[in-house]
């Protein structure tokens, strides 16, 4: 950088391409944003690091990858024709089907012609005088537009822990979030998996079926429920599609953006034990992340939470045959639901196989990756393949991976050093005309991501239309409104058990990351009303300049 905030090596001005808006990312957020902006008549350039569309579903191709929101709800609602014509095969769609769907959407709405693939955005600089963003990419593009929209995803920067000797491993080292497109053959191999979050819990049963031997290195035992995935039957789909308009409307106002998971009204503690057990048993049989929303106090009251956690702990004990393994797999250090609850297909049953060994690395920590495998404090493991299911630098990682700054010298990295600060998760004060889709401080990862994406994209598209009609060239979050919003996000989180868990929601999985509860827990329905009110009051809490 030079002193005046211009990037060194900036090409001459005539190499700069001008657009009305720049969108970063061609996952579900970027695709829909492009579609909406184009329908407003705007000229848009989208940059995408991958070779194709789909975002998280483009990169996470590991065997067993599957969405934990039902496919009929985890899909766009903006086009009645699209939702009527697209045929989902399974209750919970597998990654290849979701990627096919993303590609279908890109083709159906002719989106590819405005997307530059295999192109990673390196920096975005706001010119305070001219009111435009200049974006530089790793392929040497320089583009300029009054508005820049970050659709970079919440779980898109994979985290590879810095194990001693990590790069010395002679075998195959993989991360679930960067899976090779050509697939991996585990037949007869000695495989290690580090991590038992949603990705680990999905990939472990699949690898176990193929591998010679599988070692699972678990630091934290996790709560998981059987997904009860199945092929969708035509009658159910027909009824669902006939009701789509009402179902989508319910989803838009539901706390998790899912019609099938409404707001609970009963307290777990107000019910007799036998009644509660029946409710949990029905929840277990149903197979849904809605399990922690069966009662209104499960995520706020430790005693209520224990009733649900104990139910799942007893299930683990009943599935896993070896009592010592069952004990090690039983979560005891966090409240159920305060780390993302998992849905699995035969996860706990996998530990009854002779070719699977659980290694508890909380008791016996990983000391190093070695050329031949992995060494814990007490043992050496020879491995052909090591799979890191170790998660992501979530919510802020991909945003801060781009050098975002203004011509007056402010950087997003400095502003967010103690944790992200936004107004409504949509904008951050000091960075005008920069929108974030499902940014920190919005419901995002606590909801059906597609419901949240549609709400943000629609709000941004309406905002840009309103600004154009009023001749406004610059919109910025007001700092005092941002402060109040951040305080509100924290207050709501502090009324729950969530902040007590060492989860990626608080950045605990990344050493040195500020511990802040990043998503907004107020529910998508309430949040949607709030955003709509803000717009209706002339963008209350934002500063507009003509
Ligand atoms: P994750 O939930 O962050 O899990 C990472 C796992 O790796 C944890 O078990 C963690 O242990 C372990 N780990 C990390 N660093 C380690 C280290 N240095 N040593 C030992 N163990 C280590 O990541 P994820 O499983 O990829 O899931 C992330 C999110 O993506 C999910 O919560 C979900 O929102 C989304 N996702 C969804 C689906 C789905 O829809 N079904 C599937 C996959 C992912 P600790 O718990 O001790 O930190």
XYZ file of C-alpha atoms and ligand atoms in Angstrom:
594
model
C 0.000 0.000 0.000
C 1.089 3.574 -0.566
C 0.388 6.316 1.955
C -2.731 7.573 0.232
C -4.371 4.165 0.487
C -3.916 3.240 -3.178
C -2.728 -0.297 -3.899
C 0.844 -0.441 -5.180
C 0.923 -1.585 -8.789
C -2.587 -0.284 -9.565
C -2.997 -0.468 -13.344
C -3.587 2.716 -15.325
C -7.119 4.080 -15.063
C -8.101 2.919 -18.561
C -7.610 -0.740 -17.505
C -10.266 -0.309 -14.859
C -13.677 -1.715 -15.694
C -16.709 0.085 -14.321
C -19.859 -1.582 -13.065
C -22.883 -0.588 -10.998
C -22.178 -3.251 -8.389
C -19.532 -5.837 -7.556
C -20.510 -9.081 -5.827
C -17.903 -11.330 -4.215
C -18.884 -15.004 -4.186
C -21.148 -17.169 -6.367
C -22.695 -19.372 -3.720
C -26.390 -19.175 -2.969
C -26.031 -15.573 -1.744
C -24.056 -14.282 -4.730
C -26.229 -16.055 -7.310
C -29.467 -14.609 -6.003
C -27.900 -11.162 -5.508
C -26.764 -11.156 -9.130
C -30.229 -12.177 -10.310
C -31.917 -9.393 -8.302
C -29.439 -6.674 -9.282
C -29.706 -7.615 -12.910
C -33.488 -7.374 -12.748
C -32.989 -3.787 -11.525
C -31.067 -3.106 -14.726
C -27.672 -2.874 -13.005
C -24.391 -3.940 -14.584
C -22.798 -6.422 -12.191
C -19.498 -8.287 -11.958
C -19.340 -11.335 -9.695
C -16.014 -12.845 -8.653
C -15.788 -16.464 -7.536
C -12.675 -18.302 -6.332
C -14.010 -21.713 -7.376
C -14.315 -22.981 -10.943
C -18.065 -23.256 -10.575
C -21.054 -21.958 -8.642
C -22.372 -23.325 -5.341
C -20.043 -21.904 -2.679
C -19.976 -24.205 0.328
C -21.519 -26.987 -1.774
C -18.812 -26.589 -4.383
C -15.973 -27.087 -1.890
C -17.417 -29.540 0.652
C -17.542 -32.657 -1.544
C -16.552 -35.167 1.112
C -18.485 -38.455 1.120
C -21.610 -38.176 3.261
C -21.896 -34.371 2.885
C -25.557 -33.590 3.193
C -27.645 -30.626 4.304
C -29.349 -30.789 7.705
C -32.299 -28.641 6.590
C -34.924 -30.523 4.578
C -34.413 -30.074 0.838
C -37.952 -28.824 0.191
C -37.143 -25.925 2.547
C -33.412 -25.576 1.808
C -34.060 -24.116 -1.642
C -34.895 -20.745 -3.140
C -38.436 -19.447 -2.782
C -38.102 -16.439 -5.098
C -39.309 -18.251 -8.211
C -42.577 -20.187 -8.064
C -41.693 -21.940 -11.336
C -38.303 -23.003 -10.020
C -39.687 -24.418 -6.789
C -42.483 -26.236 -8.588
C -40.276 -27.685 -11.312
C -37.170 -28.718 -9.411
C -37.404 -32.298 -8.103
C -35.554 -33.088 -4.881
C -34.822 -36.790 -4.444
C -34.223 -37.081 -0.728
C -35.556 -35.570 2.476
C -32.063 -34.205 3.223
C -30.289 -33.472 -0.037
C -26.790 -34.817 -0.596
C -24.027 -32.439 -1.699
C -24.037 -33.558 -5.380
C -27.773 -32.827 -5.633
C -27.427 -29.397 -4.057
C -24.553 -28.588 -6.400
C -26.686 -29.718 -9.367
C -29.424 -27.402 -8.121
C -27.018 -24.434 -7.854
C -25.854 -25.123 -11.422
C -29.437 -25.409 -12.617
C -30.246 -22.008 -11.072
C -27.169 -20.456 -12.701
C -28.223 -21.808 -16.117
C -31.938 -21.183 -15.762
C -31.402 -17.496 -14.951
C -28.431 -17.168 -17.315
C -26.154 -16.012 -14.498
C -22.763 -17.320 -15.635
C -22.065 -14.568 -18.140
C -21.521 -12.062 -15.314
C -19.371 -14.340 -13.121
C -15.573 -14.473 -13.301
C -14.604 -17.947 -12.022
C -11.230 -19.070 -10.661
C -10.738 -15.526 -9.461
C -10.097 -14.574 -5.863
C -10.655 -11.023 -4.674
C -7.557 -9.746 -2.900
C -8.583 -6.233 -1.896
C -11.469 -3.797 -1.919
C -10.737 -0.102 -1.403
C -13.374 2.602 -0.959
C -12.607 6.003 -2.443
C -14.099 8.484 0.039
C -14.183 11.335 -2.497
C -15.567 9.521 -5.506
C -17.821 7.159 -3.498
C -16.810 4.001 -5.241
C -15.151 0.672 -4.460
C -12.149 -0.558 -6.406
C -11.639 -4.305 -6.290
C -8.415 -6.114 -7.219
C -8.227 -9.830 -7.941
C -5.459 -12.421 -8.023
C -5.775 -12.514 -11.843
C -4.965 -8.848 -12.162
C -8.497 -7.527 -12.710
C -9.289 -4.071 -11.396
C -12.957 -3.192 -11.318
C -14.834 -0.276 -9.866
C -18.423 0.224 -8.756
C -20.343 2.443 -6.360
C -21.523 -0.623 -4.420
C -19.754 -3.772 -3.284
C -21.617 -6.753 -1.850
C -19.796 -9.469 0.048
C -21.446 -12.858 -0.458
C -18.408 -14.770 0.773
C -20.222 -17.235 3.034
C -20.039 -17.920 6.749
C -18.186 -21.247 6.571
C -15.852 -20.829 3.643
C -12.370 -20.421 5.071
C -11.227 -23.920 6.113
C -9.139 -24.137 9.261
C -6.093 -26.357 9.264
C -4.787 -26.496 12.840
C -1.140 -25.733 13.117
C -0.042 -29.199 14.295
C 3.686 -29.600 14.707
C 5.066 -31.404 11.648
C 1.840 -30.957 9.652
C 3.627 -30.550 6.358
C 5.955 -33.492 6.930
C 3.230 -36.112 6.408
C 4.120 -38.405 3.481
C 0.572 -39.703 3.046
C -2.485 -37.922 1.707
C -3.632 -34.920 3.794
C -7.205 -33.749 3.186
C -9.603 -31.186 4.629
C -13.353 -31.857 4.380
C -13.898 -28.267 3.212
C -11.384 -28.545 0.343
C -12.251 -31.998 -0.931
C -10.806 -33.139 -4.285
C -13.480 -33.079 -6.997
C -12.323 -36.438 -8.360
C -13.100 -38.166 -5.032
C -10.879 -40.315 -2.815
C -10.587 -44.101 -2.658
C -10.123 -45.263 0.922
C -10.215 -48.995 0.134
C -7.931 -50.932 2.420
C -6.216 -47.779 3.686
C -5.281 -46.761 7.229
C -7.160 -43.524 7.672
C -7.209 -40.962 10.458
C -9.977 -38.374 10.913
C -9.426 -35.425 13.240
C -12.658 -33.727 14.275
C -16.151 -34.791 15.248
C -18.261 -31.752 14.288
C -20.988 -31.918 11.606
C -18.452 -32.689 8.856
C -16.601 -35.384 10.843
C -19.842 -37.009 11.941
C -20.976 -37.252 8.312
C -17.701 -38.431 6.782
C -16.716 -40.976 9.471
C -19.387 -43.644 8.686
C -18.629 -43.360 4.960
C -14.879 -43.795 5.382
C -15.364 -46.627 7.884
C -17.262 -48.626 5.263
C -14.276 -48.497 2.899
C -11.116 -48.187 4.966
C -8.860 -50.982 6.167
C -8.813 -49.243 9.522
C -10.162 -45.890 10.681
C -8.830 -43.983 13.696
C -11.071 -41.137 14.876
C -9.230 -38.480 16.887
C -11.889 -36.832 19.035
C -11.272 -33.771 21.204
C -14.895 -33.021 22.075
C -17.699 -35.569 22.050
C -20.705 -34.171 20.216
C -24.477 -34.463 20.329
C -25.901 -36.031 17.200
C -29.309 -37.379 16.211
C -30.163 -39.844 13.454
C -31.153 -37.802 10.368
C -33.745 -40.387 9.253
C -32.946 -39.415 5.706
C -35.091 -41.146 3.095
C -36.209 -40.883 -0.496
C -39.022 -38.342 -0.838
C -42.357 -39.822 -1.753
C -44.387 -38.245 -4.515
C -47.551 -37.678 -2.483
C -45.649 -35.792 0.194
C -43.868 -33.653 -2.405
C -47.151 -32.973 -4.219
C -48.855 -31.807 -1.025
C -45.825 -29.740 -0.026
C -45.613 -28.030 -3.393
C -49.342 -27.300 -3.432
C -48.849 -25.497 -0.100
C -45.536 -23.862 -1.014
C -46.684 -20.213 -0.806
C -48.038 -20.691 2.760
C -45.085 -22.845 3.840
C -42.553 -20.288 2.586
C -44.424 -17.502 4.346
C -44.331 -19.446 7.616
C -40.588 -20.089 7.124
C -39.912 -16.381 6.605
C -41.413 -15.629 10.017
C -40.149 -18.691 11.918
C -37.146 -18.270 14.261
C -34.921 -20.621 12.260
C -36.307 -19.730 8.836
C -37.802 -23.223 8.634
C -41.576 -23.742 8.542
C -41.146 -27.238 9.999
C -39.453 -25.800 13.110
C -41.942 -23.353 14.633
C -41.487 -21.294 17.807
C -41.826 -23.551 20.875
C -44.297 -22.472 23.560
C -44.015 -25.100 26.355
C -41.348 -25.248 29.043
C -39.494 -28.562 29.441
C -39.560 -28.185 33.219
C -43.319 -27.719 33.344
C -43.929 -31.223 32.027
C -43.921 -34.572 33.795
C -40.886 -36.722 33.114
C -42.898 -39.364 31.237
C -44.478 -36.769 28.932
C -41.104 -35.198 28.226
C -39.570 -38.584 27.425
C -42.344 -39.190 24.877
C -41.695 -35.782 23.283
C -37.942 -36.476 23.062
C -38.524 -39.978 21.727
C -40.759 -38.534 18.981
C -38.042 -35.921 18.254
C -35.389 -38.653 18.042
C -37.578 -40.662 15.662
C -38.306 -37.581 13.533
C -34.646 -36.682 12.948
C -34.380 -32.885 12.832
C -32.203 -30.133 14.246
C -35.516 -28.853 15.663
C -34.829 -31.213 18.611
C -33.460 -28.315 20.660
C -36.564 -26.271 19.883
C -38.984 -28.862 21.277
C -39.285 -26.671 24.391
C -38.823 -22.954 24.786
C -36.308 -23.182 27.636
C -33.903 -25.819 26.278
C -31.373 -23.222 25.166
C -31.816 -20.876 28.119
C -32.169 -23.017 31.252
C -29.407 -25.455 32.279
C -31.826 -27.775 34.039
C -34.187 -27.885 31.056
C -31.225 -28.444 28.747
C -30.059 -31.375 30.874
C -33.357 -33.189 30.338
C -32.747 -33.215 26.562
C -29.002 -33.873 26.880
C -29.607 -36.822 29.237
C -32.048 -38.315 26.761
C -29.422 -38.232 23.976
C -26.674 -39.495 26.325
C -28.840 -42.518 27.168
C -29.359 -43.169 23.451
C -25.588 -43.177 22.861
C -25.160 -45.688 25.691
C -27.848 -47.890 24.134
C -26.234 -47.856 20.646
C -22.504 -48.211 21.364
C -21.678 -51.718 22.565
C -18.329 -51.101 24.315
C -19.155 -49.139 27.517
C -15.744 -47.401 27.579
C -16.182 -46.210 23.975
C -19.763 -45.165 24.729
C -18.522 -43.122 27.703
C -15.883 -41.410 25.587
C -18.503 -40.571 22.932
C -20.864 -39.054 25.485
C -20.795 -35.246 25.460
C -20.444 -33.724 28.915
C -18.667 -30.396 28.457
C -21.315 -28.321 26.698
C -25.084 -27.853 26.729
C -26.905 -29.656 23.934
C -27.490 -27.279 21.006
C -24.895 -24.706 22.074
C -22.480 -26.247 19.609
C -24.316 -26.932 16.392
C -26.313 -30.139 16.890
C -25.477 -32.752 14.248
C -27.651 -35.060 12.157
C -26.021 -38.347 11.181
C -26.543 -41.559 9.294
C -25.200 -44.359 11.501
C -22.553 -42.305 13.312
C -22.596 -43.915 16.759
C -23.184 -47.379 15.224
C -19.890 -46.951 13.342
C -17.983 -47.413 16.620
C -19.342 -50.985 16.856
C -17.260 -51.916 13.800
C -14.030 -53.852 14.282
C -12.128 -51.570 11.897
C -12.851 -48.357 13.838
C -10.908 -47.058 16.846
C -11.829 -43.960 18.842
C -8.869 -42.025 20.217
C -9.768 -39.453 22.863
C -7.255 -36.668 22.243
C -8.514 -34.649 25.187
C -6.936 -37.296 27.448
C -4.131 -38.169 25.065
C -3.365 -34.990 23.059
C -2.013 -34.926 19.529
C 1.678 -34.016 19.790
C 2.618 -33.996 16.132
C 1.878 -35.087 12.618
C 4.792 -37.267 11.542
C 5.980 -38.420 8.096
C 4.334 -41.788 8.796
C 1.166 -40.630 10.514
C 0.297 -39.038 13.816
C 1.704 -39.125 17.329
C -0.305 -38.573 20.485
C 1.326 -38.269 23.876
C 1.128 -42.040 24.395
C 1.022 -43.644 20.919
C 2.110 -43.539 17.279
C -0.446 -44.141 14.526
C 0.680 -45.154 11.043
C -1.652 -43.643 8.471
C -1.991 -43.567 4.683
C -4.550 -40.753 4.702
C -5.306 -38.068 7.271
C -8.602 -36.194 7.022
C -8.919 -32.888 8.838
C -12.584 -32.336 9.680
C -11.430 -29.385 11.736
C -13.907 -26.738 10.617
C -13.632 -23.145 9.519
C -12.579 -19.684 10.559
C -16.288 -18.982 10.610
C -18.355 -15.888 9.855
C -15.499 -13.367 9.727
C -12.648 -15.459 8.249
C -13.487 -15.076 4.559
C -14.309 -11.369 4.909
C -11.068 -10.596 6.711
C -9.197 -12.662 4.122
C -9.838 -9.725 1.774
C -7.929 -6.515 2.400
C -10.940 -4.224 2.896
C -10.039 -0.583 3.480
C -10.952 3.004 2.704
C -8.911 5.751 1.076
C -8.713 7.499 4.449
C -6.742 4.528 5.776
C -9.366 2.641 7.822
C -9.126 -1.154 7.560
C -11.797 -3.695 8.398
C -9.156 -5.887 10.038
C -8.299 -3.116 12.521
C -11.926 -2.236 13.143
C -12.836 -5.878 13.885
C -9.700 -6.756 15.858
C -11.778 -7.231 19.032
C -14.647 -8.912 17.189
C -16.963 -7.960 14.339
C -19.155 -4.853 14.659
C -22.064 -4.293 12.312
C -25.442 -2.642 12.146
C -27.999 -5.420 11.533
C -25.220 -7.608 10.147
C -25.710 -5.742 6.866
C -23.174 -2.904 7.013
C -20.297 -1.775 9.189
C -19.760 1.897 10.111
C -16.851 3.556 8.348
C -17.185 1.392 5.216
C -19.881 3.058 3.094
C -21.696 1.267 0.257
C -20.367 -2.121 1.410
C -23.055 -4.710 2.156
C -22.526 -8.138 3.671
C -24.920 -11.012 2.983
C -25.554 -12.934 6.218
C -22.850 -11.002 8.016
C -21.963 -11.183 11.722
C -24.792 -9.749 13.811
C -27.474 -11.295 11.583
C -29.285 -14.635 12.208
C -27.300 -16.412 9.436
C -25.887 -19.740 10.652
C -28.598 -20.188 13.284
C -31.192 -20.401 10.515
C -31.907 -21.995 7.176
C -29.175 -20.150 5.263
C -31.279 -19.835 2.124
C -34.133 -18.120 4.025
C -31.616 -15.689 5.526
C -29.871 -15.124 2.201
C -33.151 -14.305 0.463
C -34.110 -11.862 3.207
C -30.754 -10.047 2.994
C -30.622 -9.981 -0.795
C -34.202 -8.681 -1.030
C -33.452 -5.996 1.566
C -30.273 -4.880 -0.231
C -32.013 -4.840 -3.639
C -34.877 -2.733 -2.243
C -32.384 -0.432 -0.533
C -30.436 0.150 -3.759
C -33.700 0.873 -5.610
C -34.756 3.377 -2.921
C -31.351 5.065 -2.965
C -31.471 5.408 -6.726
C -34.961 6.916 -6.603
C -33.858 9.458 -4.002
C -30.590 10.288 -5.710
C -28.574 8.966 -2.747
C -24.996 8.044 -3.663
C -23.724 6.936 -0.310
C -25.141 4.880 2.553
C -23.291 4.102 5.732
C -24.172 2.564 9.097
C -24.314 5.196 11.806
C -21.802 4.387 14.534
C -24.164 4.919 17.466
C -26.800 2.659 15.836
C -24.117 0.059 15.263
C -23.051 0.248 18.918
C -26.649 -0.242 20.040
C -27.096 -3.187 17.663
C -23.903 -4.894 18.864
C -25.078 -4.399 22.455
C -28.469 -5.874 21.587
C -26.895 -8.909 19.839
C -24.811 -9.544 22.976
C -27.721 -9.025 25.347
C -29.856 -11.553 23.481
C -26.992 -14.073 23.392
C -26.296 -13.582 27.096
C -29.850 -14.602 27.939
C -29.045 -18.043 26.496
C -26.589 -20.859 27.166
C -24.850 -20.381 23.782
C -21.950 -18.150 24.844
C -20.854 -20.702 27.452
C -19.746 -23.256 24.841
C -16.338 -23.160 23.185
C -17.889 -23.140 19.721
C -17.100 -21.563 16.382
C -20.098 -19.272 17.044
C -17.799 -17.464 19.514
C -14.606 -18.008 17.517
C -13.224 -20.417 20.151
C -11.903 -22.806 17.489
C -9.376 -20.275 16.177
C -6.526 -19.528 18.581
C -6.267 -15.772 19.203
C -9.670 -14.929 17.702
C -11.669 -12.480 19.836
C -14.357 -14.300 21.806
C -17.612 -12.702 20.664
C -20.945 -14.389 19.968
C -21.206 -13.571 16.262
C -24.656 -14.543 14.953
C -27.916 -12.875 16.082
C -30.121 -15.082 18.236
C -33.300 -13.022 18.056
C -34.824 -15.255 15.354
C -35.218 -14.640 11.633
C -38.899 -13.636 11.874
C -38.258 -10.841 14.402
C -35.103 -9.768 12.623
C -36.926 -9.547 9.282
C -39.545 -7.210 10.806
C -36.825 -5.054 12.308
C -34.985 -4.696 8.982
C -38.263 -3.858 7.228
C -39.091 -1.197 9.854
C -35.642 0.358 9.483
C -36.169 0.665 5.712
C -39.731 1.969 6.123
C -38.427 4.736 8.407
C -36.134 5.990 5.675
C -33.178 3.751 6.604
C -33.160 4.647 10.269
C -29.699 4.174 11.746
C -27.978 4.696 8.400
C -26.463 7.946 7.141
C -27.489 8.776 3.565
C -25.747 11.342 1.349
C -26.769 12.611 -2.065
P -16.603 -27.841 13.531
O -18.007 -27.952 13.942
O -15.861 -26.619 13.913
O -15.851 -29.128 14.056
C -14.464 -29.215 14.021
C -14.002 -30.431 14.774
O -12.605 -30.507 14.722
C -14.390 -30.385 16.256
O -14.680 -31.673 16.687
C -13.111 -29.859 16.892
O -12.963 -30.180 18.251
C -12.080 -30.560 16.051
N -10.802 -29.873 16.098
C -10.512 -28.637 15.628
N -9.220 -28.341 15.872
C -8.681 -29.413 16.510
C -7.410 -29.705 17.032
N -6.413 -28.821 16.951
N -7.220 -30.904 17.630
C -8.222 -31.789 17.727
N -9.462 -31.568 17.253
C -9.693 -30.392 16.645
O -16.458 -27.952 11.931
P -17.374 -28.762 10.901
O -17.648 -30.123 11.402
O -16.740 -28.623 9.576
O -18.734 -27.974 10.923
C -18.771 -26.573 10.852
C -20.180 -26.136 10.566
O -20.467 -26.328 9.185
C -21.254 -26.928 11.275
O -21.396 -26.577 12.608
C -22.447 -26.629 10.412
O -22.996 -25.381 10.668
C -21.826 -26.632 9.025
N -21.964 -27.972 8.453
C -23.232 -28.395 8.219
C -23.423 -29.651 7.747
C -24.828 -30.088 7.523
O -25.657 -29.342 7.080
N -25.153 -31.271 7.850
C -22.353 -30.498 7.501
C -21.063 -30.027 7.735
C -20.877 -28.749 8.218
P -13.511 -29.168 19.385
O -15.002 -29.314 19.361
O -12.861 -29.641 20.623
O -13.075 -27.789 18.987
